[in-house]
Amino acid sequence: MKKALKEFLAKRMVGRKRSRQPPVDELERLHLQPGTPGFNDSIYFAGWQQDGLAFVTRQAFRSDKPNENWLKVHLPEEGVWGFENLPLPAGKGFVQGPLRYHTITPGKAWELTYEGPVFREGKEERLRLEVRWEGIFPIIDFDREGALLDVTARRIAAEPWNREFFRKLRELHKVHYEQTGRVTGRVEFRGKEYRLEGEGVRDHSFGRRNWQDWERHIWFLGVLDDGRCFNVSIIDYAFIKDLQAGYLGTPRRIETLEKIATFGDLSLENPLPTQLDIPVTLHRGEKAQLLSTHMTAFFPFVMDGTYHIRQALAHFSFDGVHGMGIAEMGINLEKYGDGLTH
C-alpha cells in the first residue's frame, strides 16, 4: 500500500472521537469488565509540597490477574516508606483494604485515606494518611486533547499492516484522563504529624493493558511556579514506537504540544537517568524549549514481573520557569533491565 494512502487512512483512524462525551460522574466511577481478558481500571493520585513531603498512590482492578495497589510516601526526615501489591481485599468502589479513594464531587474533589503498615529496607512501621484532593485545572481527556495525533498517524502508517498489528492497536485504545489540582491533609508516622499543603496530579484509565507489550516510556507532569500545568509523555510499545502526548495549560486553557523529542533524539545512555532535558515545541514554527528535570526521591514498582516503573519527585524547569511534579519512567526488564540501579 502506498505511503501516502496509509498516512491518509491512519489520520482518519486516529481522528475519530467517541460518539458522545460521557458525563463526568460516569467517568469517575469504577469500571469492571470481568469477561474481558486484560481489562484494567487504574486510578492514580500524587501530591507534593516544597519541603519534599510527597506521596504517590495507585489502585488497579483487573479482570484476569490480581489487583494492583501502591502507596509510597517521601518524608524529608525519614526517606521513602510504603508498599506495593499487598494482598488487600477489594471493597465497594475504589477500595482495597484500608487504602480508600472516595469521590466527594465528581471531577472536582476526592478524599484519600490509608492507615496500616508501610515498609522500608525490611523494616515495618505504621502510617496514617488523610488527604483531600481538589481539581484546579479541567479534566484533560486524551481522546480530545493532549495526544499528538499527527505523530500517532505517522507512526501507524510507518508500521507493516496486518491482522496482528491492528489487533494490538485496538488494545491500546482506552479511556484516559488527567487532572491537576491541590492537596491538603496530614501524614502521621512514628508519633509525628506532617502537614501537607501543596499541589497534585491524578489520572484514571480503563481498558485493556498488557505490561509485556510495553518497552519503555516517559510520563512527566507537574505545576510551574507561574501557575501553568504540563505533561510530556513518550512511549514505545513492542509493535509501535514513539507515541507522544503532552500539553501546557492554565485553569482556563489547555494547549496540546506541537512537537516532543523522540527517544532517538534523547539518545539515553542510561535508560533511567535522574536528570533529563527534553526539547518540546508548543506552536508550529516556534523554537523548541527545554523541559529540564532533576529527580530527587524515588518510588519504584514492578508490574507483573515484566515492566519496571520508577516514579520520582522532581524539580522541573520549563523555558526557565521552575516547577515541581512527578517524573515517571518505565522500562521492560528483559530489554533494558541490565545494571538497573533505581
Short mmCIF file of C-alpha atoms in Angstrom, two decimals:
data_model
loop_
_atom_site.label_atom_id
_atom_site.label_comp_id
_atom_site.label_asym_id
_atom_site.label_seq_id
_atom_site.Cartn_x
_atom_site.Cartn_y
_atom_site.Cartn_z
CA MET A 1 0.00 0.00 0.00
CA LYS A 2 1.38 3.39 -0.94
CA LYS A 3 2.77 5.50 1.90
CA ALA A 4 0.50 8.50 1.17
CA LEU A 5 -2.62 6.33 1.27
CA LYS A 6 -1.52 4.69 4.52
CA GLU A 7 -0.95 8.10 6.11
CA PHE A 8 -4.37 9.30 4.93
CA LEU A 9 -6.09 6.22 6.37
CA ALA A 10 -4.08 6.43 9.60
CA LYS A 11 -5.15 10.07 10.10
CA ARG A 12 -8.77 9.01 9.66
CA MET A 13 -8.31 6.31 12.29
CA VAL A 14 -6.72 8.49 14.95
CA GLY A 15 -9.04 11.42 14.23
CA ARG A 16 -12.17 9.57 15.23
CA LYS A 17 -13.65 10.76 18.52
CA ARG A 18 -16.05 8.99 20.84
CA SER A 19 -19.60 9.49 19.66
CA ARG A 20 -20.58 11.18 22.90
CA GLN A 21 -18.94 12.85 25.87
CA PRO A 22 -19.54 10.64 28.92
CA PRO A 23 -20.85 12.53 31.96
CA VAL A 24 -18.12 13.19 34.49
CA ASP A 25 -19.82 11.04 37.14
CA GLU A 26 -19.73 8.12 34.69
CA LEU A 27 -16.03 8.66 34.02
CA GLU A 28 -15.24 8.85 37.72
CA ARG A 29 -16.79 5.53 38.72
CA LEU A 30 -15.03 2.15 38.85
CA HIS A 31 -15.35 0.23 35.58
CA LEU A 32 -15.17 -3.56 35.74
CA GLN A 33 -15.34 -5.97 32.82
CA PRO A 34 -14.62 -9.42 34.30
CA GLY A 35 -15.33 -11.12 30.96
CA THR A 36 -12.75 -9.07 29.02
CA PRO A 37 -9.21 -10.52 29.12
CA GLY A 38 -6.62 -7.96 30.19
CA PHE A 39 -9.16 -5.35 31.28
CA ASN A 40 -7.75 -2.92 33.82
CA ASP A 41 -9.24 0.06 35.65
CA SER A 42 -6.34 2.09 37.03
CA ILE A 43 -6.63 5.20 39.20
CA TYR A 44 -3.69 7.23 40.48
CA PHE A 45 -3.05 10.24 42.73
CA ALA A 46 0.14 12.12 43.64
CA GLY A 47 0.87 15.17 45.76
CA TRP A 48 3.89 17.16 46.89
CA GLN A 49 4.96 20.33 48.65
CA GLN A 50 8.08 22.48 48.57
CA ASP A 51 9.84 20.85 51.54
CA GLY A 52 9.84 17.46 49.77
CA LEU A 53 6.93 15.78 51.51
CA ALA A 54 5.26 13.80 48.74
CA PHE A 55 3.13 10.74 48.09
CA VAL A 56 2.10 8.55 45.15
CA THR A 57 -0.72 6.01 45.27
CA ARG A 58 -2.48 3.83 42.74
CA GLN A 59 -5.10 1.13 42.60
CA ALA A 60 -5.82 -1.11 39.60
CA PHE A 61 -8.71 -3.53 39.34
CA ARG A 62 -8.03 -6.28 36.79
CA SER A 63 -10.26 -8.83 35.10
CA ASP A 64 -7.96 -11.85 35.00
CA LYS A 65 -4.97 -11.04 37.23
CA PRO A 66 -4.58 -9.97 40.86
CA ASN A 67 -5.41 -6.33 41.58
CA GLU A 68 -2.55 -3.86 41.98
CA ASN A 69 -2.04 -1.32 44.77
CA TRP A 70 0.64 1.24 45.58
CA LEU A 71 1.33 3.71 48.31
CA LYS A 72 4.71 5.35 48.82
CA VAL A 73 5.40 8.46 50.88
CA HIS A 74 8.57 10.55 50.98
CA LEU A 75 9.09 12.11 54.40
CA PRO A 76 12.01 14.59 54.35
CA GLU A 77 13.44 13.28 57.63
CA GLU A 78 12.64 9.59 57.10
CA GLY A 79 13.02 8.77 53.41
CA VAL A 80 10.55 6.73 51.36
CA TRP A 81 8.15 4.36 53.13
CA GLY A 82 5.30 2.44 51.57
CA PHE A 83 4.14 -0.74 49.90
CA GLU A 84 3.41 -2.36 46.57
CA ASN A 85 0.75 -5.00 45.89
CA LEU A 86 -0.24 -6.04 49.38
CA PRO A 87 -2.92 -8.79 49.47
CA LEU A 88 -5.75 -6.33 50.16
CA PRO A 89 -9.41 -7.32 49.68
CA ALA A 90 -11.37 -5.24 47.19
CA GLY A 91 -14.27 -3.27 48.63
CA LYS A 92 -17.00 -1.22 47.04
CA GLY A 93 -15.67 1.39 44.65
CA PHE A 94 -12.00 2.38 44.72
CA VAL A 95 -11.19 0.44 47.88
CA GLN A 96 -8.59 -2.20 48.65
CA GLY A 97 -8.42 -2.97 52.35
CA PRO A 98 -7.57 0.24 54.25
CA LEU A 99 -6.50 2.04 51.05
CA ARG A 100 -9.54 4.08 50.04
CA TYR A 101 -10.30 6.74 47.41
CA HIS A 102 -13.69 8.37 47.89
CA THR A 103 -15.34 10.76 45.45
CA ILE A 104 -16.63 13.90 47.15
CA THR A 105 -17.61 15.74 43.94
CA PRO A 106 -17.01 14.01 40.57
CA GLY A 107 -14.39 15.84 38.58
CA LYS A 108 -13.54 18.17 41.45
CA ALA A 109 -12.78 16.62 44.84
CA TRP A 110 -11.61 13.31 46.32
CA GLU A 111 -10.70 12.01 49.76
CA LEU A 112 -7.78 9.58 50.09
CA THR A 113 -7.15 7.60 53.27
CA TYR A 114 -4.88 4.83 54.49
CA GLU A 115 -3.94 3.52 57.92
CA GLY A 116 -1.73 0.47 58.14
CA PRO A 117 1.75 -0.97 57.62
CA VAL A 118 4.46 0.57 55.44
CA PHE A 119 7.91 -0.81 54.71
CA ARG A 120 11.48 0.28 54.02
CA GLU A 121 14.57 -1.94 53.67
CA GLY A 122 12.97 -4.83 55.53
CA LYS A 123 11.60 -2.69 58.37
CA GLU A 124 7.92 -2.15 59.10
CA GLU A 125 6.16 0.85 60.63
CA ARG A 126 2.59 2.13 60.69
CA LEU A 127 1.46 5.18 58.78
CA ARG A 128 -1.75 7.17 58.59
CA LEU A 129 -2.55 9.27 55.52
CA GLU A 130 -5.51 11.62 55.16
CA VAL A 131 -5.61 13.75 52.00
CA ARG A 132 -8.19 15.91 50.28
CA TRP A 133 -7.52 16.25 46.55
CA GLU A 134 -9.17 19.18 44.74
CA GLY A 135 -9.08 19.82 41.00
CA ILE A 136 -7.96 23.30 39.94
CA PHE A 137 -7.45 22.57 36.25
CA PRO A 138 -10.05 20.98 33.97
CA ILE A 139 -10.13 17.26 33.27
CA ILE A 140 -7.97 16.53 30.22
CA ASP A 141 -9.45 13.68 28.18
CA PHE A 142 -6.81 12.29 25.82
CA ASP A 143 -9.47 11.41 23.27
CA ARG A 144 -9.88 15.15 22.74
CA GLU A 145 -6.68 16.93 23.73
CA GLY A 146 -3.13 16.18 24.72
CA ALA A 147 -2.34 13.42 22.19
CA LEU A 148 -0.16 14.38 19.21
CA LEU A 149 -2.49 12.89 16.60
CA ASP A 150 -0.38 13.67 13.53
CA VAL A 151 2.59 11.96 15.13
CA THR A 152 0.43 8.94 16.01
CA ALA A 153 -0.85 8.71 12.44
CA ARG A 154 2.69 8.78 11.03
CA ARG A 155 3.81 6.08 13.44
CA ILE A 156 0.87 3.87 12.47
CA ALA A 157 1.49 4.41 8.75
CA ALA A 158 5.17 3.50 9.13
CA GLU A 159 4.41 0.02 10.51
CA PRO A 160 3.63 -3.10 8.44
CA TRP A 161 -0.14 -3.53 8.38
CA ASN A 162 -1.54 -6.95 9.14
CA ARG A 163 -4.23 -8.52 11.30
CA GLU A 164 -1.98 -8.90 14.35
CA PHE A 165 -0.83 -5.26 14.19
CA PHE A 166 -4.40 -3.96 14.17
CA ARG A 167 -5.39 -6.33 16.97
CA LYS A 168 -2.62 -4.89 19.13
CA LEU A 169 -3.51 -1.36 18.07
CA ARG A 170 -7.15 -1.82 19.14
CA GLU A 171 -5.97 -2.96 22.56
CA LEU A 172 -4.16 0.35 23.03
CA HIS A 173 -7.37 2.36 22.93
CA LYS A 174 -8.65 3.10 26.39
CA VAL A 175 -10.29 5.95 28.22
CA HIS A 176 -7.54 8.05 29.82
CA TYR A 177 -7.88 11.40 31.51
CA GLU A 178 -5.80 13.53 33.84
CA GLN A 179 -6.29 16.47 36.15
CA THR A 180 -4.04 18.82 38.12
CA GLY A 181 -5.02 20.33 41.44
CA ARG A 182 -4.08 20.89 45.06
CA VAL A 183 -3.70 18.56 48.02
CA THR A 184 -4.22 19.22 51.72
CA GLY A 185 -4.07 16.82 54.63
CA ARG A 186 -1.73 15.12 57.01
CA VAL A 187 0.57 12.13 57.48
CA GLU A 188 1.15 10.51 60.89
CA PHE A 189 4.35 8.49 61.23
CA ARG A 190 6.36 7.41 64.31
CA GLY A 191 4.32 9.66 66.57
CA LYS A 192 4.85 12.76 64.45
CA GLU A 193 2.30 14.61 62.32
CA TYR A 194 3.33 16.08 58.97
CA ARG A 195 1.02 18.68 57.47
CA LEU A 196 0.51 18.54 53.72
CA GLU A 197 -0.46 21.57 51.67
CA GLY A 198 0.71 21.53 48.10
CA GLU A 199 -0.08 20.53 44.55
CA GLY A 200 -1.03 17.28 42.92
CA VAL A 201 -1.92 15.33 39.81
CA ARG A 202 -4.17 12.38 39.16
CA ASP A 203 -5.15 10.12 36.31
CA HIS A 204 -7.77 7.48 35.60
CA SER A 205 -7.81 5.00 32.73
CA PHE A 206 -9.76 1.90 31.86
CA GLY A 207 -9.38 -0.59 29.04
CA ARG A 208 -7.08 -3.46 28.16
CA ARG A 209 -3.46 -3.36 29.36
CA ASN A 210 -0.66 -5.87 28.85
CA TRP A 211 2.61 -4.87 30.52
CA GLN A 212 4.58 -7.31 28.32
CA ASP A 213 3.83 -5.10 25.30
CA TRP A 214 5.45 -2.06 26.94
CA GLU A 215 9.11 -1.41 26.09
CA ARG A 216 9.79 1.99 27.70
CA HIS A 217 8.03 5.24 28.47
CA ILE A 218 8.29 8.74 29.93
CA TRP A 219 5.42 10.45 31.77
CA PHE A 220 6.47 13.82 33.24
CA LEU A 221 3.85 16.15 34.69
CA GLY A 222 3.59 18.88 37.26
CA VAL A 223 2.92 22.53 38.03
CA LEU A 224 5.16 25.52 37.23
CA ASP A 225 5.67 28.47 39.57
CA ASP A 226 3.75 30.73 37.17
CA GLY A 227 0.62 28.59 37.66
CA ARG A 228 0.71 26.52 34.47
CA CYS A 229 0.41 22.73 34.43
CA PHE A 230 2.19 20.47 31.93
CA ASN A 231 2.54 16.92 30.66
CA VAL A 232 5.25 15.43 28.42
CA SER A 233 4.83 11.74 27.51
CA ILE A 234 6.62 9.35 25.14
CA ILE A 235 6.02 5.59 24.87
CA ASP A 236 7.48 2.70 22.91
CA TYR A 237 5.42 -0.46 22.58
CA ALA A 238 6.84 -3.66 21.14
CA PHE A 239 4.81 -3.16 17.95
CA ILE A 240 4.82 0.66 17.55
CA LYS A 241 7.32 3.27 18.72
CA ASP A 242 7.42 6.89 19.88
CA LEU A 243 3.76 7.59 20.53
CA GLN A 244 3.55 11.01 22.18
CA ALA A 245 1.27 13.22 24.21
CA GLY A 246 1.74 16.50 26.01
CA TYR A 247 0.15 19.77 26.96
CA LEU A 248 0.76 23.09 28.67
CA GLY A 249 -2.09 24.99 30.22
CA THR A 250 -3.78 27.29 32.67
CA PRO A 251 -7.04 26.61 34.55
CA ARG A 252 -8.82 28.28 31.61
CA ARG A 253 -6.95 26.94 28.59
CA ILE A 254 -5.09 23.72 27.80
CA GLU A 255 -2.89 23.60 24.69
CA THR A 256 -1.64 20.38 23.12
CA LEU A 257 2.08 20.49 22.37
CA GLU A 258 3.13 20.69 18.73
CA LYS A 259 6.27 18.57 18.99
CA ILE A 260 8.19 16.45 21.53
CA ALA A 261 11.64 14.91 21.13
CA THR A 262 11.69 11.16 20.44
CA PHE A 263 13.65 8.52 22.33
CA GLY A 264 16.01 8.51 19.36
CA ASP A 265 16.55 12.25 19.79
CA LEU A 266 17.26 11.82 23.50
CA SER A 267 19.89 9.06 22.97
CA LEU A 268 19.71 7.83 26.56
CA GLU A 269 22.91 6.08 27.68
CA ASN A 270 21.20 5.17 30.96
CA PRO A 271 17.59 4.05 30.38
CA LEU A 272 16.62 5.55 33.76
CA PRO A 273 18.56 8.80 34.20
CA THR A 274 17.97 11.03 37.21
CA GLN A 275 18.39 14.22 35.15
CA LEU A 276 16.97 14.73 31.69
CA ASP A 277 16.36 17.57 29.21
CA ILE A 278 13.51 17.12 26.71
CA PRO A 279 13.06 19.63 23.87
CA VAL A 280 9.38 20.44 23.26
CA THR A 281 7.61 22.86 20.93
CA LEU A 282 4.29 24.46 21.83
CA HIS A 283 3.33 26.05 18.49
CA ARG A 284 4.26 25.28 14.90
CA GLY A 285 7.18 27.38 13.70
CA GLU A 286 8.39 28.25 17.21
CA LYS A 287 11.80 27.36 18.58
CA ALA A 288 11.93 24.30 20.83
CA GLN A 289 12.13 24.91 24.58
CA LEU A 290 13.71 22.63 27.17
CA LEU A 291 11.85 20.82 29.90
CA SER A 292 14.71 20.16 32.32
CA THR A 293 14.17 17.57 35.02
CA HIS A 294 16.07 16.79 38.22
CA MET A 295 14.70 13.82 40.19
CA THR A 296 15.18 13.70 43.94
CA ALA A 297 13.12 10.96 45.68
CA PHE A 298 12.29 7.65 44.02
CA PHE A 299 9.27 5.36 44.10
CA PRO A 300 9.98 2.11 42.17
CA PHE A 301 7.40 -0.52 41.22
CA VAL A 302 7.46 -3.73 39.13
CA MET A 303 4.45 -4.65 37.00
CA ASP A 304 3.76 -8.39 36.58
CA GLY A 305 7.47 -9.11 36.97
CA THR A 306 7.98 -7.68 33.49
CA TYR A 307 7.93 -3.91 33.49
CA HIS A 308 9.79 -1.63 35.91
CA ILE A 309 8.20 1.75 36.67
CA ARG A 310 10.22 4.34 38.56
CA GLN A 311 8.32 7.37 39.72
CA ALA A 312 10.23 10.29 41.22
CA LEU A 313 9.56 13.55 42.95
CA ALA A 314 11.13 16.03 40.55
CA HIS A 315 12.13 19.64 40.14
CA PHE A 316 11.42 20.92 36.65
CA SER A 317 12.37 23.96 34.63
CA PHE A 318 10.41 24.86 31.51
CA ASP A 319 11.90 27.69 29.47
CA GLY A 320 13.49 28.95 32.70
CA VAL A 321 10.34 28.70 34.88
CA HIS A 322 10.74 26.40 37.88
CA GLY A 323 8.18 23.79 38.84
CA MET A 324 7.64 20.56 40.77
CA GLY A 325 5.87 17.34 39.97
CA ILE A 326 6.26 13.67 39.17
CA ALA A 327 8.75 12.22 36.68
CA GLU A 328 7.82 8.67 35.77
CA MET A 329 9.97 6.47 33.56
CA GLY A 330 9.46 2.81 32.74
CA ILE A 331 11.48 0.05 31.07
CA ASN A 332 10.90 -3.53 30.01
CA LEU A 333 13.20 -5.52 32.29
CA GLU A 334 14.11 -8.10 29.67
CA LYS A 335 15.22 -5.44 27.17
CA TYR A 336 16.63 -2.66 29.38
CA GLY A 337 17.00 -4.10 32.88
CA ASP A 338 20.73 -4.89 32.93
CA GLY A 339 22.53 -2.76 35.50
CA LEU A 340 19.32 -1.33 36.91
CA THR A 341 20.16 0.87 39.93
CA HIS A 342 16.92 2.78 40.70
#
